[in-house]
Short mmCIF file of C-alpha atoms in Angstrom, two decimals:
data_model
loop_
_atom_site.label_atom_id
_atom_site.label_comp_id
_atom_site.label_asym_id
_atom_site.label_seq_id
_atom_site.Cartn_x
_atom_site.Cartn_y
_atom_site.Cartn_z
CA UNK A 1 -31.87 -19.33 -12.27
CA UNK A 2 -30.91 -22.55 -14.07
CA UNK A 3 -27.64 -22.54 -15.98
CA UNK A 4 -26.69 -24.99 -18.72
CA UNK A 5 -23.05 -25.59 -19.51
CA UNK A 6 -22.28 -27.85 -22.50
CA UNK A 7 -19.13 -29.92 -22.31
CA UNK A 8 -17.37 -32.21 -24.73
CA UNK A 9 -18.44 -35.83 -24.64
CA UNK A 10 -14.85 -36.82 -23.83
CA UNK A 11 -15.08 -35.14 -20.48
CA UNK A 12 -17.67 -37.25 -18.73
CA UNK A 13 -19.59 -39.62 -21.02
CA UNK A 14 -17.83 -41.08 -24.01
CA UNK A 15 -21.01 -42.50 -25.49
CA UNK A 16 -23.02 -39.24 -25.60
CA UNK A 17 -22.65 -36.34 -28.06
CA UNK A 18 -23.07 -33.66 -25.40
CA UNK A 19 -23.27 -33.35 -21.65
CA UNK A 20 -25.11 -30.63 -19.76
CA UNK A 21 -24.21 -29.33 -16.32
CA UNK A 22 -27.21 -27.79 -14.58
CA UNK A 23 -26.88 -25.98 -11.29
CA UNK A 24 -29.53 -27.48 -9.06
CA UNK A 25 -29.08 -25.59 -5.81
CA UNK A 26 -26.63 -24.16 -3.31
CA UNK A 27 -26.20 -25.34 0.25
CA UNK A 28 -24.55 -24.13 3.41
CA UNK A 29 -23.27 -20.91 4.85
CA UNK A 30 -19.59 -21.27 5.73
CA UNK A 31 -16.88 -18.87 6.80
CA UNK A 32 -13.92 -20.53 5.06
CA UNK A 33 -14.75 -23.95 3.70
CA UNK A 34 -11.77 -25.81 2.25
CA UNK A 35 -12.59 -29.53 1.82
CA UNK A 36 -15.54 -31.78 1.16
CA UNK A 37 -16.21 -35.49 0.84
CA UNK A 38 -19.28 -37.66 0.28
CA UNK A 39 -20.08 -41.13 1.55
CA UNK A 40 -21.91 -44.00 -0.21
CA UNK A 41 -25.19 -42.87 1.34
CA UNK A 42 -24.85 -39.49 -0.37
CA UNK A 43 -24.12 -37.59 2.83
CA UNK A 44 -21.89 -34.55 2.39
CA UNK A 45 -19.17 -33.50 4.82
CA UNK A 46 -17.67 -30.02 4.58
CA UNK A 47 -14.62 -28.78 6.44
CA UNK A 48 -14.91 -25.14 7.59
CA UNK A 49 -11.35 -24.31 8.58
CA UNK A 50 -12.17 -20.84 9.89
CA UNK A 51 -14.68 -22.21 12.39
CA UNK A 52 -12.72 -25.45 13.01
CA UNK A 53 -15.86 -27.40 12.12
CA UNK A 54 -16.86 -30.49 10.18
CA UNK A 55 -20.40 -29.96 8.89
CA UNK A 56 -22.60 -32.92 7.91
CA UNK A 57 -25.47 -32.47 5.44
CA UNK A 58 -27.58 -35.61 4.96
CA UNK A 59 -30.29 -34.24 2.71
CA UNK A 60 -32.97 -31.62 2.23
CA UNK A 61 -35.23 -33.08 4.93
CA UNK A 62 -32.56 -33.36 7.61
CA UNK A 63 -30.99 -30.37 9.37
CA UNK A 64 -27.23 -30.11 9.13
CA UNK A 65 -25.09 -31.08 12.12
CA UNK A 66 -21.48 -30.43 13.02
CA UNK A 67 -18.62 -31.24 15.33
CA UNK A 68 -15.73 -29.05 16.31
CA UNK A 69 -14.78 -25.59 17.44
CA UNK A 70 -11.31 -24.45 18.39
CA UNK A 71 -9.46 -26.48 21.01
CA UNK A 72 -7.58 -29.64 21.99
CA UNK A 73 -10.35 -31.91 23.26
CA UNK A 74 -11.73 -35.01 21.55
CA UNK A 75 -14.35 -32.98 19.69
CA UNK A 76 -12.46 -29.79 18.84
CA UNK A 77 -9.81 -28.91 16.26
CA UNK A 78 -6.96 -26.54 15.54
CA UNK A 79 -6.94 -25.80 11.79
CA UNK A 80 -8.34 -29.03 10.34
CA UNK A 81 -7.16 -29.58 6.77
CA UNK A 82 -8.31 -32.96 5.44
CA UNK A 83 -11.23 -35.39 5.39
CA UNK A 84 -11.73 -39.03 4.43
CA UNK A 85 -14.51 -41.59 4.87
CA UNK A 86 -15.23 -45.24 4.16
CA UNK A 87 -18.94 -44.81 4.78
CA UNK A 88 -18.74 -45.92 8.42
CA UNK A 89 -15.90 -43.76 9.73
CA UNK A 90 -14.89 -40.16 9.11
CA UNK A 91 -11.24 -39.18 9.55
CA UNK A 92 -10.17 -35.58 10.08
CA UNK A 93 -6.60 -34.34 9.68
CA UNK A 94 -6.26 -31.97 12.66
CA UNK A 95 -3.20 -30.04 11.55
CA UNK A 96 -2.58 -27.76 14.50
CA UNK A 97 -2.97 -30.58 17.02
CA UNK A 98 -0.72 -32.94 14.98
CA UNK A 99 -3.25 -35.76 14.99
CA UNK A 100 -5.93 -37.64 13.12
CA UNK A 101 -9.41 -37.76 14.59
CA UNK A 102 -11.82 -40.61 13.92
CA UNK A 103 -15.60 -40.23 14.14
CA UNK A 104 -18.52 -42.41 13.14
CA UNK A 105 -20.52 -41.32 10.13
CA UNK A 106 -22.81 -39.20 12.35
CA UNK A 107 -19.74 -37.39 13.76
CA UNK A 108 -19.64 -39.07 17.16
CA UNK A 109 -16.05 -39.28 18.42
CA UNK A 110 -14.35 -42.69 18.34
CA UNK A 111 -10.59 -42.20 18.71
CA UNK A 112 -7.53 -40.09 17.92
CA UNK A 113 -4.21 -41.12 16.38
CA UNK A 114 -0.88 -39.42 17.09
CA UNK A 115 2.61 -40.58 16.15
CA UNK A 116 4.69 -37.41 16.47
CA UNK A 117 6.45 -38.64 19.62
CA UNK A 118 6.82 -42.30 18.69
CA UNK A 119 10.28 -43.86 18.86
CA UNK A 120 9.90 -45.11 15.27
CA UNK A 121 11.13 -42.12 13.31
CA UNK A 122 9.67 -43.29 9.97
CA UNK A 123 6.15 -43.43 11.46
CA UNK A 124 6.13 -39.89 12.80
CA UNK A 125 3.86 -37.30 11.26
CA UNK A 126 3.18 -33.72 12.24
CA UNK A 127 0.90 -31.03 10.85
CA UNK A 128 -1.12 -33.53 8.76
CA UNK A 129 -2.41 -31.85 5.61
CA UNK A 130 -4.67 -34.65 4.41
CA UNK A 131 -5.78 -38.23 4.91
CA UNK A 132 -7.05 -40.93 2.55
CA UNK A 133 -8.53 -44.41 3.02
CA UNK A 134 -8.11 -47.38 0.70
CA UNK A 135 -10.73 -50.03 -0.01
CA UNK A 136 -8.77 -52.36 2.30
CA UNK A 137 -8.94 -49.90 5.16
CA UNK A 138 -5.31 -48.78 4.97
CA UNK A 139 -4.70 -45.18 5.98
CA UNK A 140 -2.50 -42.75 4.02
CA UNK A 141 -1.45 -39.58 5.85
CA UNK A 142 -0.12 -36.51 4.06
CA UNK A 143 2.63 -35.45 6.46
CA UNK A 144 3.04 -31.68 6.23
CA UNK A 145 5.94 -31.56 8.64
CA UNK A 146 8.17 -34.01 6.75
CA UNK A 147 6.65 -33.59 3.25
CA UNK A 148 5.85 -37.23 2.62
CA UNK A 149 3.05 -39.79 2.61
CA UNK A 150 2.93 -42.36 5.42
CA UNK A 151 0.95 -45.56 5.01
CA UNK A 152 -0.58 -47.31 8.01
CA UNK A 153 -2.35 -50.67 7.86
CA UNK A 154 -5.97 -51.00 8.95
CA UNK A 155 -4.75 -51.86 12.48
CA UNK A 156 -2.83 -48.55 12.49
CA UNK A 157 0.56 -50.24 12.25
CA UNK A 158 3.19 -48.37 10.25
CA UNK A 159 4.03 -49.88 6.85
CA UNK A 160 6.02 -47.39 4.75
CA UNK A 161 6.58 -43.79 3.77
CA UNK A 162 7.19 -42.26 0.34
CA UNK A 163 7.16 -38.99 -1.58
CA UNK A 164 10.36 -37.73 0.05
CA UNK A 165 12.74 -39.49 -2.35
CA UNK A 166 15.76 -37.84 -3.89
CA UNK A 167 14.12 -38.19 -7.32
CA UNK A 168 13.02 -34.63 -8.11
CA UNK A 169 10.07 -35.90 -10.14
CA UNK A 170 8.35 -37.43 -7.13
CA UNK A 171 9.67 -35.39 -4.23
CA UNK A 172 6.87 -33.40 -2.62
CA UNK A 173 7.33 -29.65 -2.36
CA UNK A 174 3.96 -28.22 -1.34
CA UNK A 175 1.37 -31.01 -0.97
CA UNK A 176 -2.20 -29.93 -0.35
CA UNK A 177 -4.54 -32.92 -0.93
CA UNK A 178 -4.38 -36.71 -1.14
CA UNK A 179 -6.88 -39.20 -2.62
CA UNK A 180 -6.91 -42.93 -3.44
CA UNK A 181 -8.18 -43.66 -6.95
CA UNK A 182 -10.69 -46.42 -7.80
CA UNK A 183 -7.76 -48.58 -9.00
CA UNK A 184 -5.93 -48.07 -5.67
CA UNK A 185 -3.33 -45.57 -6.84
CA UNK A 186 -2.28 -42.72 -4.55
CA UNK A 187 -2.62 -39.19 -5.93
CA UNK A 188 -1.15 -36.11 -4.26
CA UNK A 189 -1.96 -32.61 -5.46
CA UNK A 190 0.43 -29.68 -5.37
CA UNK A 191 -0.34 -26.16 -6.63
CA UNK A 192 1.06 -26.82 -10.11
CA UNK A 193 1.07 -30.62 -10.53
CA UNK A 194 -0.56 -33.91 -9.54
CA UNK A 195 1.62 -36.88 -8.57
CA UNK A 196 0.55 -40.51 -9.00
CA UNK A 197 2.05 -43.40 -7.00
CA UNK A 198 1.09 -47.06 -6.91
CA UNK A 199 -0.30 -48.67 -3.76
CA UNK A 200 3.20 -49.40 -2.47
CA UNK A 201 4.56 -45.91 -2.99
CA UNK A 202 6.32 -46.40 -6.30
CA UNK A 203 6.29 -43.21 -8.36
CA UNK A 204 4.34 -43.56 -11.62
CA UNK A 205 3.92 -40.14 -13.22
CA UNK A 206 3.14 -36.45 -12.78
CA UNK A 207 0.02 -34.96 -14.36
CA UNK A 208 -0.53 -31.37 -15.38
CA UNK A 209 2.81 -29.54 -15.06
CA UNK A 210 2.35 -26.33 -16.99
CA UNK A 211 -1.43 -26.82 -17.26
CA UNK A 212 -2.57 -25.14 -14.04
CA UNK A 213 -1.39 -22.98 -11.17
CA UNK A 214 -2.72 -22.44 -7.64
CA UNK A 215 -4.66 -25.72 -7.62
CA UNK A 216 -6.94 -26.16 -4.62
CA UNK A 217 -8.55 -29.57 -5.05
CA UNK A 218 -9.27 -32.50 -7.34
CA UNK A 219 -11.56 -35.48 -7.74
CA UNK A 220 -11.99 -38.56 -9.92
CA UNK A 221 -14.80 -38.78 -12.49
CA UNK A 222 -15.62 -41.35 -15.11
CA UNK A 223 -12.71 -41.48 -17.53
CA UNK A 224 -10.48 -39.00 -15.79
CA UNK A 225 -9.67 -36.40 -13.18
CA UNK A 226 -10.82 -32.84 -12.52
CA UNK A 227 -8.38 -30.37 -10.94
CA UNK A 228 -9.74 -27.04 -9.71
CA UNK A 229 -8.05 -23.70 -9.23
CA UNK A 230 -9.98 -20.76 -7.77
CA UNK A 231 -11.14 -19.77 -11.25
CA UNK A 232 -10.90 -22.89 -13.44
CA UNK A 233 -11.95 -26.53 -13.74
CA UNK A 234 -9.37 -28.60 -15.65
CA UNK A 235 -10.45 -32.00 -17.04
CA UNK A 236 -7.76 -34.63 -17.66
CA UNK A 237 -8.34 -38.06 -19.20
CA UNK A 238 -6.94 -41.32 -17.82
CA UNK A 239 -3.76 -40.78 -19.82
CA UNK A 240 -3.17 -37.46 -18.06
CA UNK A 241 -3.97 -35.36 -21.12
CA UNK A 242 -5.76 -32.05 -20.61
CA UNK A 243 -9.11 -32.26 -22.41
CA UNK A 244 -10.85 -29.04 -21.49
CA UNK A 245 -10.78 -26.04 -19.20
CA UNK A 246 -13.94 -24.39 -17.91
CA UNK A 247 -13.68 -21.04 -16.19
CA UNK A 248 -15.77 -20.58 -13.06
CA UNK A 249 -17.06 -17.30 -14.52
CA UNK A 250 -18.72 -19.32 -17.30
CA UNK A 251 -20.84 -21.20 -14.75
CA UNK A 252 -23.45 -18.52 -14.13
CA UNK A 253 -25.75 -19.10 -11.16
CA UNK A 254 -28.48 -17.47 -9.14
CA UNK A 255 -25.78 -15.90 -7.00
CA UNK A 256 -22.20 -15.17 -8.02
CA UNK A 257 -19.89 -18.15 -7.54
CA UNK A 258 -16.80 -17.36 -5.52
CA UNK A 259 -13.36 -18.88 -5.83
CA UNK A 260 -13.50 -22.68 -5.96
CA UNK A 261 -11.77 -24.45 -3.08
CA UNK A 262 -12.57 -28.13 -3.68
CA UNK A 263 -14.93 -30.51 -5.45
CA UNK A 264 -16.34 -34.03 -5.43
CA UNK A 265 -18.20 -35.90 -8.14
CA UNK A 266 -19.92 -39.05 -9.32
CA UNK A 267 -21.76 -40.17 -12.44
CA UNK A 268 -24.69 -37.82 -11.84
CA UNK A 269 -23.42 -34.64 -10.22
CA UNK A 270 -20.53 -32.40 -9.34
CA UNK A 271 -20.23 -30.66 -5.98
CA UNK A 272 -18.27 -27.42 -6.22
CA UNK A 273 -17.18 -25.92 -2.92
CA UNK A 274 -16.40 -22.23 -2.46
CA UNK A 275 -15.34 -20.71 0.83
CA UNK A 276 -18.94 -19.82 1.71
CA UNK A 277 -21.26 -22.19 -0.21
CA UNK A 278 -21.61 -25.59 -1.80
CA UNK A 279 -22.93 -25.62 -5.39
CA UNK A 280 -24.71 -28.78 -6.52
CA UNK A 281 -24.29 -29.30 -10.27
CA UNK A 282 -26.44 -31.97 -11.93
CA UNK A 283 -25.00 -33.83 -14.93
CA UNK A 284 -27.39 -34.64 -17.78
CA UNK A 285 -26.85 -36.57 -20.97
CA UNK A 286 -28.55 -34.42 -23.65
CA UNK A 287 -29.24 -37.43 -25.86
CA UNK A 288 -31.62 -38.93 -23.32
#
């Protein structure tokens, strides 16, 4: 069953009168998927927290592969919560083991990174909730134990921490996801708001207070940001203004779509992740 969902031009393509979202297909069979990322090659990585797995899907002609299972070894996890990639490396925030795990793009283990017992107090992180990579290779860790962001240089040397200031506007309460924007700003999502910092940790603004609750994920699209709750997709423009809300129930599909957990997107498609499946949504310009 093909479903067409018409959205305002302001959402995705400012030059077109209408945009269509067409569900192409669904992928995967997960137990409790929570995060996804894509790399420049179009490969899709999905984090199945229930199974402690990272699942790699390269394409229709290639079988999926995975790494993980419950444990403490170099290829197992204890409640993984975050993913990041630069196209060559894949980083996993291994929350229960208080570490970051680094794999190559085919999910072969490379190294682990732990700072919880370091003598430098500012560099310590525990229970990492997320991880993000900048274009320069710097690593930003969402520290769930100390409710802050810690920045490490590409050589894994500590640089700074932020998000735990006394300023109530920027102080993290319940961070759940971190991403680096195309213009190198740091965004941290909480259930009811989205914080923006510059590359050096200076607080810039908060997006969406009062616009959503129980947010699960977000991504950047042309001209703005999409924040998802289990039942709603909320589009914001670059100025942080809410443009449109689309309820998940409006996106009919061949099989009922469950609660949305995360998403990723580019100029041609949206990937909507539920706890059990990945929905591939193609974006079409109706004027073409």
